[in-house]
mmCIF file with all atom_site columns, C-alpha atoms in Angstrom:
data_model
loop_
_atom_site.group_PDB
_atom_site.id
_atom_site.type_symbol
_atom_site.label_atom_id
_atom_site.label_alt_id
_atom_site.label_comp_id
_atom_site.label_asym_id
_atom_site.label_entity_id
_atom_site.label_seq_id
_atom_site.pdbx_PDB_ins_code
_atom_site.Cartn_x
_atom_site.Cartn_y
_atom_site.Cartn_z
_atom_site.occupancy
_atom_site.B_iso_or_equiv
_atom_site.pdbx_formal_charge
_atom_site.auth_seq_id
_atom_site.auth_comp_id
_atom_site.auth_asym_id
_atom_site.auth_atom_id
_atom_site.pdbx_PDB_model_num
ATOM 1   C CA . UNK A 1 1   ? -186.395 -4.876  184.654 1.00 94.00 ? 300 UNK A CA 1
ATOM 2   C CA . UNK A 1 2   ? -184.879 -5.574  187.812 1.00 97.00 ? 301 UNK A CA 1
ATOM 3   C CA . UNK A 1 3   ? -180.889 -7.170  187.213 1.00 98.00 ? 302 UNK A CA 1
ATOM 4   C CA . UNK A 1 4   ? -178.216 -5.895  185.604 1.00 98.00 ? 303 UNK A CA 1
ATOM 5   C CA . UNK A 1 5   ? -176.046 -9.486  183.787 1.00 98.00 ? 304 UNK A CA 1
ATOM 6   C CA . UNK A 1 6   ? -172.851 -8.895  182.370 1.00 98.00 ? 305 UNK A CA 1
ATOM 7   C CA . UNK A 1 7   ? -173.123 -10.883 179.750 1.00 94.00 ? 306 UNK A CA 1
ATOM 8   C CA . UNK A 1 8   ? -170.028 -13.473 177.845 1.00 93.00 ? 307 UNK A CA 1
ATOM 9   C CA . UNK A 1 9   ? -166.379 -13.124 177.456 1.00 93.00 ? 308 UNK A CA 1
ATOM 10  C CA . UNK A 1 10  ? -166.081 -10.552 180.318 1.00 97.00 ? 309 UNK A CA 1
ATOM 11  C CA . UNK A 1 11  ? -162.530 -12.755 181.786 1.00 97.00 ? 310 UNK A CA 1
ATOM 12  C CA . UNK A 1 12  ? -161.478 -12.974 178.143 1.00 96.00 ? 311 UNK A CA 1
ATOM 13  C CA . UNK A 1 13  ? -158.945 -9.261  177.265 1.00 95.00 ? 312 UNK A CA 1
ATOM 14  C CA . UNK A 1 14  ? -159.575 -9.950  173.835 1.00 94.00 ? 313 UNK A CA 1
ATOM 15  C CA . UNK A 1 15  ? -163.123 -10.358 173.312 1.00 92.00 ? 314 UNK A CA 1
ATOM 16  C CA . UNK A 1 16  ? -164.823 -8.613  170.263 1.00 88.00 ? 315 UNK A CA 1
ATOM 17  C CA . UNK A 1 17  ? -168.340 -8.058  169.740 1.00 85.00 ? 316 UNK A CA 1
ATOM 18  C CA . UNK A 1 18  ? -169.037 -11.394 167.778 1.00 83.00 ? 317 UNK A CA 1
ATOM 19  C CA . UNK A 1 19  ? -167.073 -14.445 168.223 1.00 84.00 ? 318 UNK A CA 1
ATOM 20  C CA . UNK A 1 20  ? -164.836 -16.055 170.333 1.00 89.00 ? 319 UNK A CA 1
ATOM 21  C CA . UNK A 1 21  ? -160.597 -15.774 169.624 1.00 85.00 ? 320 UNK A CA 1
ATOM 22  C CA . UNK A 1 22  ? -159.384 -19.691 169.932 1.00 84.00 ? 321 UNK A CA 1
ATOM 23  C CA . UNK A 1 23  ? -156.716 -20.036 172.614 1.00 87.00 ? 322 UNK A CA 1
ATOM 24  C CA . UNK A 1 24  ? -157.899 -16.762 174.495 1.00 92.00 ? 323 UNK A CA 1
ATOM 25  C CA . UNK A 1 25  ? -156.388 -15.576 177.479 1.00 95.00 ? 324 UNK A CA 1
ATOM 26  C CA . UNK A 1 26  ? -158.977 -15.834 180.226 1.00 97.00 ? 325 UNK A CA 1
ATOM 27  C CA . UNK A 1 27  ? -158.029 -14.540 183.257 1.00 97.00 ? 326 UNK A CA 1
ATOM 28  C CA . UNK A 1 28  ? -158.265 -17.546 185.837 1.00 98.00 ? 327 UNK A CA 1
ATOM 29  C CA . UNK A 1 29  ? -157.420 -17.479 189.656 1.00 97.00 ? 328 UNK A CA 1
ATOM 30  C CA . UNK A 1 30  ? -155.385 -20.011 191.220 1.00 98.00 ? 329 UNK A CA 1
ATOM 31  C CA . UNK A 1 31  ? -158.205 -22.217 190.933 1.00 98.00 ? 330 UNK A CA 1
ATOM 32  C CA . UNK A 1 32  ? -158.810 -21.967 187.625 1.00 98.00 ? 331 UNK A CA 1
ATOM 33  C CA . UNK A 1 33  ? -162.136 -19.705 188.035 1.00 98.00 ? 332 UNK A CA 1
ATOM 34  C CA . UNK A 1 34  ? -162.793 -17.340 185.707 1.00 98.00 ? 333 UNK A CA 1
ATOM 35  C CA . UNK A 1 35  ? -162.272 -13.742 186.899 1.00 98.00 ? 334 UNK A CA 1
ATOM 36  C CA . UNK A 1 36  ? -163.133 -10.369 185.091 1.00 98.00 ? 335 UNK A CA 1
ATOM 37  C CA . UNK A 1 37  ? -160.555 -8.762  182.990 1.00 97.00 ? 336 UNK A CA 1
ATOM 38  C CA . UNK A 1 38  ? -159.332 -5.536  185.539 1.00 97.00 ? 337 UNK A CA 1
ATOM 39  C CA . UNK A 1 39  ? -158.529 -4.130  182.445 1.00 96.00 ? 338 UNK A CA 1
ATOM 40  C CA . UNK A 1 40  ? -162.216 -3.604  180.928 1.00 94.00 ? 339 UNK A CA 1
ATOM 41  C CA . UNK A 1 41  ? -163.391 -3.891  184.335 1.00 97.00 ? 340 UNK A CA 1
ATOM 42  C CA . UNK A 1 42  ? -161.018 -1.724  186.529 1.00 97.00 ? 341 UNK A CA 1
ATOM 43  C CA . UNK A 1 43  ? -163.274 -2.501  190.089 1.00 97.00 ? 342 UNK A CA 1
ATOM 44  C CA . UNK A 1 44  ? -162.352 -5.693  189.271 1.00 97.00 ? 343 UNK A CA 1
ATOM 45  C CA . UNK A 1 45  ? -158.503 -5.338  190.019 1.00 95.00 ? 344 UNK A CA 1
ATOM 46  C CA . UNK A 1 46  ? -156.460 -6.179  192.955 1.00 94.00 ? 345 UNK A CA 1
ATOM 47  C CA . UNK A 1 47  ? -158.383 -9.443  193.184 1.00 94.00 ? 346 UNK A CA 1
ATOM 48  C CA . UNK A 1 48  ? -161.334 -7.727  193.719 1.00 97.00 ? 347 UNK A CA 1
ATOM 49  C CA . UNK A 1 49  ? -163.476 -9.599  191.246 1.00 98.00 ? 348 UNK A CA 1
ATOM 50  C CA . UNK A 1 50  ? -167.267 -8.392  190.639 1.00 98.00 ? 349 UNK A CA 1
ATOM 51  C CA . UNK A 1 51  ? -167.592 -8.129  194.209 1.00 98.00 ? 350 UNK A CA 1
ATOM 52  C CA . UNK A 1 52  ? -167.280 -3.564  193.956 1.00 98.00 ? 351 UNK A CA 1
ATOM 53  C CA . UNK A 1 53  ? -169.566 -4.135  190.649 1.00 98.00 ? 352 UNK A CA 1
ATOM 54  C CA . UNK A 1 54  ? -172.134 -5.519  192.098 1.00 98.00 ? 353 UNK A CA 1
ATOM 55  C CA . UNK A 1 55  ? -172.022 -3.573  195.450 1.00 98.00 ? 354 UNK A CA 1
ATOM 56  C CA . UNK A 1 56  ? -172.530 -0.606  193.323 1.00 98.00 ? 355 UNK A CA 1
ATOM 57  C CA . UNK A 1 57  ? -175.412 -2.469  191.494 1.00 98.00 ? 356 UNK A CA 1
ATOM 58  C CA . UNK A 1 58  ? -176.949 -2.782  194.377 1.00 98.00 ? 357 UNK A CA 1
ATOM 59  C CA . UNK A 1 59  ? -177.114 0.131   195.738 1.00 98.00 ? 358 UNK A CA 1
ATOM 60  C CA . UNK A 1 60  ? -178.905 1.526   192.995 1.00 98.00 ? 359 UNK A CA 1
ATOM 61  C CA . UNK A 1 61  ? -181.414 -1.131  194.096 1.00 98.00 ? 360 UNK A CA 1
ATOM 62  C CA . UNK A 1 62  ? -180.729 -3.402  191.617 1.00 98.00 ? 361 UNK A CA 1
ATOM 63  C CA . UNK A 1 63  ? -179.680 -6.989  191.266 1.00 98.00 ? 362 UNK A CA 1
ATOM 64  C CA . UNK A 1 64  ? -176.530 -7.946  189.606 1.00 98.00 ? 363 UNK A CA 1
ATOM 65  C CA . UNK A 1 65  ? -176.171 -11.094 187.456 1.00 98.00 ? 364 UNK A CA 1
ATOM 66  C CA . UNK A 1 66  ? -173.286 -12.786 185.453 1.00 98.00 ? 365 UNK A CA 1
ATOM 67  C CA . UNK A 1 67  ? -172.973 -14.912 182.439 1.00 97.00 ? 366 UNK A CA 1
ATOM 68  C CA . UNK A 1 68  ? -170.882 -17.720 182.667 1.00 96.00 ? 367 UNK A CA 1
ATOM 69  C CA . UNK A 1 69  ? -170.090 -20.888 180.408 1.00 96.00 ? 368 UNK A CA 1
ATOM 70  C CA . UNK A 1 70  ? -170.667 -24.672 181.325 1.00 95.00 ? 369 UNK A CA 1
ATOM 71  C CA . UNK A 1 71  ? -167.458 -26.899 182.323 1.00 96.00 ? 370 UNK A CA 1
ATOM 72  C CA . UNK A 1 72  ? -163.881 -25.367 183.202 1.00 97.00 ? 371 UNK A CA 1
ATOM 73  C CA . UNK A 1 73  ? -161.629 -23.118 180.947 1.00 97.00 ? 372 UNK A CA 1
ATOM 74  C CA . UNK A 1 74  ? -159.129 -24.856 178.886 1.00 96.00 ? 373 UNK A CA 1
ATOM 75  C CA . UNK A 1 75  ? -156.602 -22.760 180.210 1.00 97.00 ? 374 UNK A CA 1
ATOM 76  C CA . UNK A 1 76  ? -157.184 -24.211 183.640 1.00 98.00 ? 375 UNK A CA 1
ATOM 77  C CA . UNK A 1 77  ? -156.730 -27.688 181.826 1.00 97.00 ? 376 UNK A CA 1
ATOM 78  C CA . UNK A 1 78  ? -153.656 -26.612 180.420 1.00 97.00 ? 377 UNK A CA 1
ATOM 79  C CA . UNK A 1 79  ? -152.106 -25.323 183.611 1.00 97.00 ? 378 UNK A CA 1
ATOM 80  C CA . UNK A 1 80  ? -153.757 -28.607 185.183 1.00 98.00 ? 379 UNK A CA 1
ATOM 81  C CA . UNK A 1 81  ? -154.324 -26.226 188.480 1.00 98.00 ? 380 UNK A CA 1
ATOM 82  C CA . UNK A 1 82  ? -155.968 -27.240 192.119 1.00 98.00 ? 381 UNK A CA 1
ATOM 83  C CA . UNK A 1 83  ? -159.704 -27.470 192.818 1.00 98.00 ? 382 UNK A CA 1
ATOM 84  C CA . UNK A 1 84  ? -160.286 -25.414 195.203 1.00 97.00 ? 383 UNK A CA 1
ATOM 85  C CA . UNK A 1 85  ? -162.190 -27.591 198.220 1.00 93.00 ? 384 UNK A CA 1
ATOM 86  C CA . UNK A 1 86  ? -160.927 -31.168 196.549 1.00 94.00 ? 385 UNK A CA 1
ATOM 87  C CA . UNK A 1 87  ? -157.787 -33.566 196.102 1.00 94.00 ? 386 UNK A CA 1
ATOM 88  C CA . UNK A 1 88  ? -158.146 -33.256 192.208 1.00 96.00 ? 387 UNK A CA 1
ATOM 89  C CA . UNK A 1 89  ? -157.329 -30.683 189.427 1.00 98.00 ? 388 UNK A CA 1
ATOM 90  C CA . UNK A 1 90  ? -158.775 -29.160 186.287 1.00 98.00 ? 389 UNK A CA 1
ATOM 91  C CA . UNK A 1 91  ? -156.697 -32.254 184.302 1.00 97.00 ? 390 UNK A CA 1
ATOM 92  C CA . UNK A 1 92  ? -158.118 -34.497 186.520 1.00 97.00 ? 391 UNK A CA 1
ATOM 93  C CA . UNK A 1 93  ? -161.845 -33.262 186.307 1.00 97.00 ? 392 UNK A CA 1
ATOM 94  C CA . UNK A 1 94  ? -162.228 -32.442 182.788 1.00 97.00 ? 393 UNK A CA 1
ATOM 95  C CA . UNK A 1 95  ? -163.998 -33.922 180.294 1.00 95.00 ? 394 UNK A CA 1
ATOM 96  C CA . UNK A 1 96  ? -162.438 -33.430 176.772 1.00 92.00 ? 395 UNK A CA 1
ATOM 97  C CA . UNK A 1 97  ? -164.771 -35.111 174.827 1.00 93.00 ? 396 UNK A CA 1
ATOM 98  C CA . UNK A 1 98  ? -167.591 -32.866 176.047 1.00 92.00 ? 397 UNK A CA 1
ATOM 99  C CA . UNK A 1 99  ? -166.696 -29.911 174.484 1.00 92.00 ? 398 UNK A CA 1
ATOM 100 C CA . UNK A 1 100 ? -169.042 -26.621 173.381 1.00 90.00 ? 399 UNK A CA 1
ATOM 101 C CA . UNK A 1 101 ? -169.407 -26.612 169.167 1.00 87.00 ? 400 UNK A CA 1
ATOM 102 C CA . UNK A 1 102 ? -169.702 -23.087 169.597 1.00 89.00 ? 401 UNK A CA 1
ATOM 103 C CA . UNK A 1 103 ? -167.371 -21.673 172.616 1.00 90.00 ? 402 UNK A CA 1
ATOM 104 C CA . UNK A 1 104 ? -163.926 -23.210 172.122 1.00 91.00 ? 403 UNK A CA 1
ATOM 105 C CA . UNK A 1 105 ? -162.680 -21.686 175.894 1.00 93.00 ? 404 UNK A CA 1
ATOM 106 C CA . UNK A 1 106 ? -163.821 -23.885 177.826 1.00 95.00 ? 405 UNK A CA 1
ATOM 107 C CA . UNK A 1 107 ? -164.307 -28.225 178.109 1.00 95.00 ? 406 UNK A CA 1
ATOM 108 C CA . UNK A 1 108 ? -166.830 -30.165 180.082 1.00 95.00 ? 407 UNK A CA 1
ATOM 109 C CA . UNK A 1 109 ? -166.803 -31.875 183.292 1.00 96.00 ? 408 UNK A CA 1
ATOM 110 C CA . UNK A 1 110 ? -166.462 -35.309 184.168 1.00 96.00 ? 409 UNK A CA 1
ATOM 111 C CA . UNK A 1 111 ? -168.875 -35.991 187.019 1.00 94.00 ? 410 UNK A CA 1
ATOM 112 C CA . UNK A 1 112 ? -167.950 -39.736 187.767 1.00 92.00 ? 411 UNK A CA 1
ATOM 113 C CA . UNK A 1 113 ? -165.775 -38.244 190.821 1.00 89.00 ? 412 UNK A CA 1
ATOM 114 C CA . UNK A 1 114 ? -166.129 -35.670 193.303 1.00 92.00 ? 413 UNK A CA 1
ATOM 115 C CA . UNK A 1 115 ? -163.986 -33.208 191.862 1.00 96.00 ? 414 UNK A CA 1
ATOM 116 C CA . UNK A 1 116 ? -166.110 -31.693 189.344 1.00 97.00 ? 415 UNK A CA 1
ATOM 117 C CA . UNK A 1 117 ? -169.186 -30.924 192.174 1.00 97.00 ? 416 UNK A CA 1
ATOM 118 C CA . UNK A 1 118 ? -166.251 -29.350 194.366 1.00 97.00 ? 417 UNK A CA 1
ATOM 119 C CA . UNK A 1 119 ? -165.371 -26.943 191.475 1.00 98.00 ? 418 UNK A CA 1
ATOM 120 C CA . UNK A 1 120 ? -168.975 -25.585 190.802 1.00 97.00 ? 419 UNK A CA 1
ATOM 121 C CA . UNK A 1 121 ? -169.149 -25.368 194.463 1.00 97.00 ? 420 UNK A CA 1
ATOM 122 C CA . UNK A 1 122 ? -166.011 -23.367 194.202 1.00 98.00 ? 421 UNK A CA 1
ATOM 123 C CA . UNK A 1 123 ? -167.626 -20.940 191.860 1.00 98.00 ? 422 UNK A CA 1
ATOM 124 C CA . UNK A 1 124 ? -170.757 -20.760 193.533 1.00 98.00 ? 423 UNK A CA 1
ATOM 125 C CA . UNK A 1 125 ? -169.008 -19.558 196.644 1.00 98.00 ? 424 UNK A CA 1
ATOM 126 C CA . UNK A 1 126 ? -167.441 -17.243 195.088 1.00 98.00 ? 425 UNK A CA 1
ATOM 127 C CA . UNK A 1 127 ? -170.018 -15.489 192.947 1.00 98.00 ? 426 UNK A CA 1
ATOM 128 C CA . UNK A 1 128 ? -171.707 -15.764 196.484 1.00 98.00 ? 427 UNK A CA 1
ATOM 129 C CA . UNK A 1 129 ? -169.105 -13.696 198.000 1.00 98.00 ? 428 UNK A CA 1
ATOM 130 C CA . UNK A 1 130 ? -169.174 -10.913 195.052 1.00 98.00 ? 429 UNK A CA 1
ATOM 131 C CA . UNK A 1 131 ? -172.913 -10.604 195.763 1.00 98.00 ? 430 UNK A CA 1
ATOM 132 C CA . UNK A 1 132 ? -174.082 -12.125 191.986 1.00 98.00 ? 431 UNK A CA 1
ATOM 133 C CA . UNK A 1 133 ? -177.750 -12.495 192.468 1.00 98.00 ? 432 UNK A CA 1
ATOM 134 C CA . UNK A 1 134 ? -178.433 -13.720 189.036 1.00 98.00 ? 433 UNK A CA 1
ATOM 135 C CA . UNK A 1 135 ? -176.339 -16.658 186.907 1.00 98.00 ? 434 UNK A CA 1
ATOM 136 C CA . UNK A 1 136 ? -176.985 -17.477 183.216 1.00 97.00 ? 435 UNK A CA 1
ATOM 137 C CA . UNK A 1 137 ? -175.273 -20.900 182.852 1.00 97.00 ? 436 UNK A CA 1
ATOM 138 C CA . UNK A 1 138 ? -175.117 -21.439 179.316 1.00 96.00 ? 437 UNK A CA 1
ATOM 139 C CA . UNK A 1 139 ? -174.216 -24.197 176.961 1.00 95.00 ? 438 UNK A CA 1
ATOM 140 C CA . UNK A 1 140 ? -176.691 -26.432 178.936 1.00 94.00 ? 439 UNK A CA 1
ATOM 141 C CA . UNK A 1 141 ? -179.797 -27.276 177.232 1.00 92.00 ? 440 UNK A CA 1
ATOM 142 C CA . UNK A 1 142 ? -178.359 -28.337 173.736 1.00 88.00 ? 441 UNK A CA 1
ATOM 143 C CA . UNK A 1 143 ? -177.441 -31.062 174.216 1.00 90.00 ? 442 UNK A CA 1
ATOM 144 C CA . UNK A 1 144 ? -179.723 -31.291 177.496 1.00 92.00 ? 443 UNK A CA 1
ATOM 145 C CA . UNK A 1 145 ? -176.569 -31.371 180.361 1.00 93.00 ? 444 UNK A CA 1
ATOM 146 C CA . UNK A 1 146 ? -178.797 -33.022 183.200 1.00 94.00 ? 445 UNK A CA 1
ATOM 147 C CA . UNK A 1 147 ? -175.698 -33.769 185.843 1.00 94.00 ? 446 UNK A CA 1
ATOM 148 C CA . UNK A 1 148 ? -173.663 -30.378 184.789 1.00 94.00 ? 447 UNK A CA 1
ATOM 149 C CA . UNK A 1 149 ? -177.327 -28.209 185.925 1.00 96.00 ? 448 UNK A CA 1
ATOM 150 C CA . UNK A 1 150 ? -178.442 -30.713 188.793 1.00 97.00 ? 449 UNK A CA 1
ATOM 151 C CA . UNK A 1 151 ? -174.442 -30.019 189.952 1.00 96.00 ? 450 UNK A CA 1
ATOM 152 C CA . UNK A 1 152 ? -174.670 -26.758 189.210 1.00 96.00 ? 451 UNK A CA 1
ATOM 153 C CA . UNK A 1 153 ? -178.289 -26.242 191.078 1.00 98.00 ? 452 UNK A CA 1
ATOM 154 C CA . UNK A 1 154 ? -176.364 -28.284 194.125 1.00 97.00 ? 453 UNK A CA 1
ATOM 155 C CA . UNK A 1 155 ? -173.661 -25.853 194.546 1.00 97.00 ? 454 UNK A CA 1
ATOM 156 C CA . UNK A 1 156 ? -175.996 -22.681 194.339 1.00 98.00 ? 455 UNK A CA 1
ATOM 157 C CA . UNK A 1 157 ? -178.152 -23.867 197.010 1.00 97.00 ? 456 UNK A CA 1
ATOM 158 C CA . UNK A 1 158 ? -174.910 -24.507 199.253 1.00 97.00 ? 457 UNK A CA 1
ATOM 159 C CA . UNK A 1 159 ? -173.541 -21.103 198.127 1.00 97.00 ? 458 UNK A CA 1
ATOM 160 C CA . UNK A 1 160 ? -175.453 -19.193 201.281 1.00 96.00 ? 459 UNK A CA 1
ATOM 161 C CA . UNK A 1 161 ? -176.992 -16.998 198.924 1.00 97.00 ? 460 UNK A CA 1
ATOM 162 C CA . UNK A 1 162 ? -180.018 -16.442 197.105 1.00 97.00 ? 461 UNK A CA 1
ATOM 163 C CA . UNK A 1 163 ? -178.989 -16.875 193.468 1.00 98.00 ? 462 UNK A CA 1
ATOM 164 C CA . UNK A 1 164 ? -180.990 -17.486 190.434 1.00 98.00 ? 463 UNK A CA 1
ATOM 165 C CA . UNK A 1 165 ? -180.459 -19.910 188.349 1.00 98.00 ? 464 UNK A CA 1
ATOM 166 C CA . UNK A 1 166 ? -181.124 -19.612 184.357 1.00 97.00 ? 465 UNK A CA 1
ATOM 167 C CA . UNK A 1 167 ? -180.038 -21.867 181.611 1.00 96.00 ? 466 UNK A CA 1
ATOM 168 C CA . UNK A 1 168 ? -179.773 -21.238 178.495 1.00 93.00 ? 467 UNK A CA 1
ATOM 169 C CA . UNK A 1 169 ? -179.435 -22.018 175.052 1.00 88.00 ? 468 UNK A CA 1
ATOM 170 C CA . UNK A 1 170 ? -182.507 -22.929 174.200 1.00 79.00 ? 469 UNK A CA 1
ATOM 171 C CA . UNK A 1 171 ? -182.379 -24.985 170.778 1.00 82.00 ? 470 UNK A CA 1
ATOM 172 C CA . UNK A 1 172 ? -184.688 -27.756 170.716 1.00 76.00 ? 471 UNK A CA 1
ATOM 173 C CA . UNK A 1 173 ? -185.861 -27.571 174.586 1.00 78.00 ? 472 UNK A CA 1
ATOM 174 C CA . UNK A 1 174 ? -188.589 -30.530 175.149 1.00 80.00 ? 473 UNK A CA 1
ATOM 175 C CA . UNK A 1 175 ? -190.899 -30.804 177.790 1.00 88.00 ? 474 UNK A CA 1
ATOM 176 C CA . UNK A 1 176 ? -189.493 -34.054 178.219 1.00 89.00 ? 475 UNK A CA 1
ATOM 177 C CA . UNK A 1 177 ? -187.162 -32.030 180.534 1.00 92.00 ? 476 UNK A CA 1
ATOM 178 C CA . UNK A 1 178 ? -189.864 -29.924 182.413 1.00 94.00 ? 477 UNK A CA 1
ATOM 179 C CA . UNK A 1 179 ? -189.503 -31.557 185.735 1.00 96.00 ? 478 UNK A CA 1
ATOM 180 C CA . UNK A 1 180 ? -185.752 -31.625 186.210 1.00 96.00 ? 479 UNK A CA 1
ATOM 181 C CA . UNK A 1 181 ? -185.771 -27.703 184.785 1.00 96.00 ? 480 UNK A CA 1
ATOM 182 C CA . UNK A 1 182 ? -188.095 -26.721 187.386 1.00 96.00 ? 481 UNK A CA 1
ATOM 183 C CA . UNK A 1 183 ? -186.294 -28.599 190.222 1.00 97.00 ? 482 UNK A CA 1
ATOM 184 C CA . UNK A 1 184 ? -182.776 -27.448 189.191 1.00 97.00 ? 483 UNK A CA 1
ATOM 185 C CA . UNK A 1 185 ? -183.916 -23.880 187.640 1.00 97.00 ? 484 UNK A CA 1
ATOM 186 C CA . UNK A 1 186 ? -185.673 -20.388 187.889 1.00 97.00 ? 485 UNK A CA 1
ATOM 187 C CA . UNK A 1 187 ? -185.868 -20.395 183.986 1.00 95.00 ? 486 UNK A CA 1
ATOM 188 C CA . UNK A 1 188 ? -184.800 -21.480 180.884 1.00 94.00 ? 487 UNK A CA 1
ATOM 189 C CA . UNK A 1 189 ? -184.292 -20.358 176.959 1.00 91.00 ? 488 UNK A CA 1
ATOM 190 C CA . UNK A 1 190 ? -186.757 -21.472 174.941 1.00 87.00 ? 489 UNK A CA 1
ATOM 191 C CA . UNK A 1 191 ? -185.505 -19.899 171.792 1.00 84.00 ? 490 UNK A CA 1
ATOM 192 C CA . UNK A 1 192 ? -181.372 -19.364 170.107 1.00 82.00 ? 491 UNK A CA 1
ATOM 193 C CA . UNK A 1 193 ? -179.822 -15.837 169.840 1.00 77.00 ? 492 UNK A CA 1
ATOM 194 C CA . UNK A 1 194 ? -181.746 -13.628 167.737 1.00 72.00 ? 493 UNK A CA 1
ATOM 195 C CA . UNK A 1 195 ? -179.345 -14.112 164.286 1.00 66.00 ? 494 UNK A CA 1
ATOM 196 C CA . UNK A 1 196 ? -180.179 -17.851 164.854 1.00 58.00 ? 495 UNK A CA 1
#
């Protein structure tokens, strides 16, 4: 193995090993992007995000990779905060009726306007500037979310840094999807969670 991913729930204080806590605290930035908790991740503080995590990754010559969840936190809804890069806000760009049945943190986008693309492009830039090498987007394939990865493939590629893409879960994945996978994606689930 080659890449170290911190895996879900690391902007969430009061994560536990299986589950997810309904109205959790995420921590956010001003732009409603999810940030690591400083508290279980002390490199993280001062704003510092996984930018000193990573650096430190990498200089054990390794990659460093993060796990993050489709759509924007609810939180950010709630606070109905800027989009970084756009004339909308997390209100504005949300989709409530695309929701996660299993992950209750966070809702979908709506990509009818340009404000959801400008938010993945916001996080995208700034996984880019903590030196993330690896992203594992889930909630994606089940239902199959074709604009959410094409959007999310977009903003990598204008991120200015190599970053692999990988999508998971993967209930029910159909070759029906092959092409847009391999134009959007360096890989994909093809099998739940191991209690699943």
């Amino acid at each position: 193995w080659d890449t170290v991913v911190v895996d879900i729930d690391w902007a969430d204080p009061t994560a536990r090993s299986h589950g997810y806590n309904e109205s959790a605290p995420l921590v956010i930035d001003e732009f409603g992007r999810v940030q690591p908790d400083p508290v279980r991740f002390p490199s993280a503080s001062g704003g510092a995000g996984f930018g000193p995590l990573a650096q430190r990754i990498h200089e054990l010559g390794l990659k460093f990779g993060i796990h993050l969840m489709r759509g924007i936190p609810r939180i950010a809804v709630d606070r109905d905060l800027p989009v970084r890069g756009a004339e909308a806000t997390a209100a504005g760009i949300a989709d409530p009726a695309n929701v996660c049945e299993w992950n209750p943190h966070y809702l979908g986008l709506d990509h009818r306007g340009p404000g959801a693309a400008a938010y993945y492009r916001s996080l995208a830039e700034q996984y880019a500037q903590w030196g993330v090498d690896f992203i594992k987007a889930d909630d994606m394939l089940f239902p199959y979310h074709e604009r959410e990865i094409a959007s999310y493939a977009r903003a990598i590629a204008r991120s200015g840094r190599d970053i692999e893409l990988s999508l998971s879960p993967g209930t029910d994945v159909s070759v029906a999807h092959l092409d847009h996978l391999r134009e959007n994606a360096a890989m994909w689930r093809v099998c739940d969670d191991l209690w699943d």
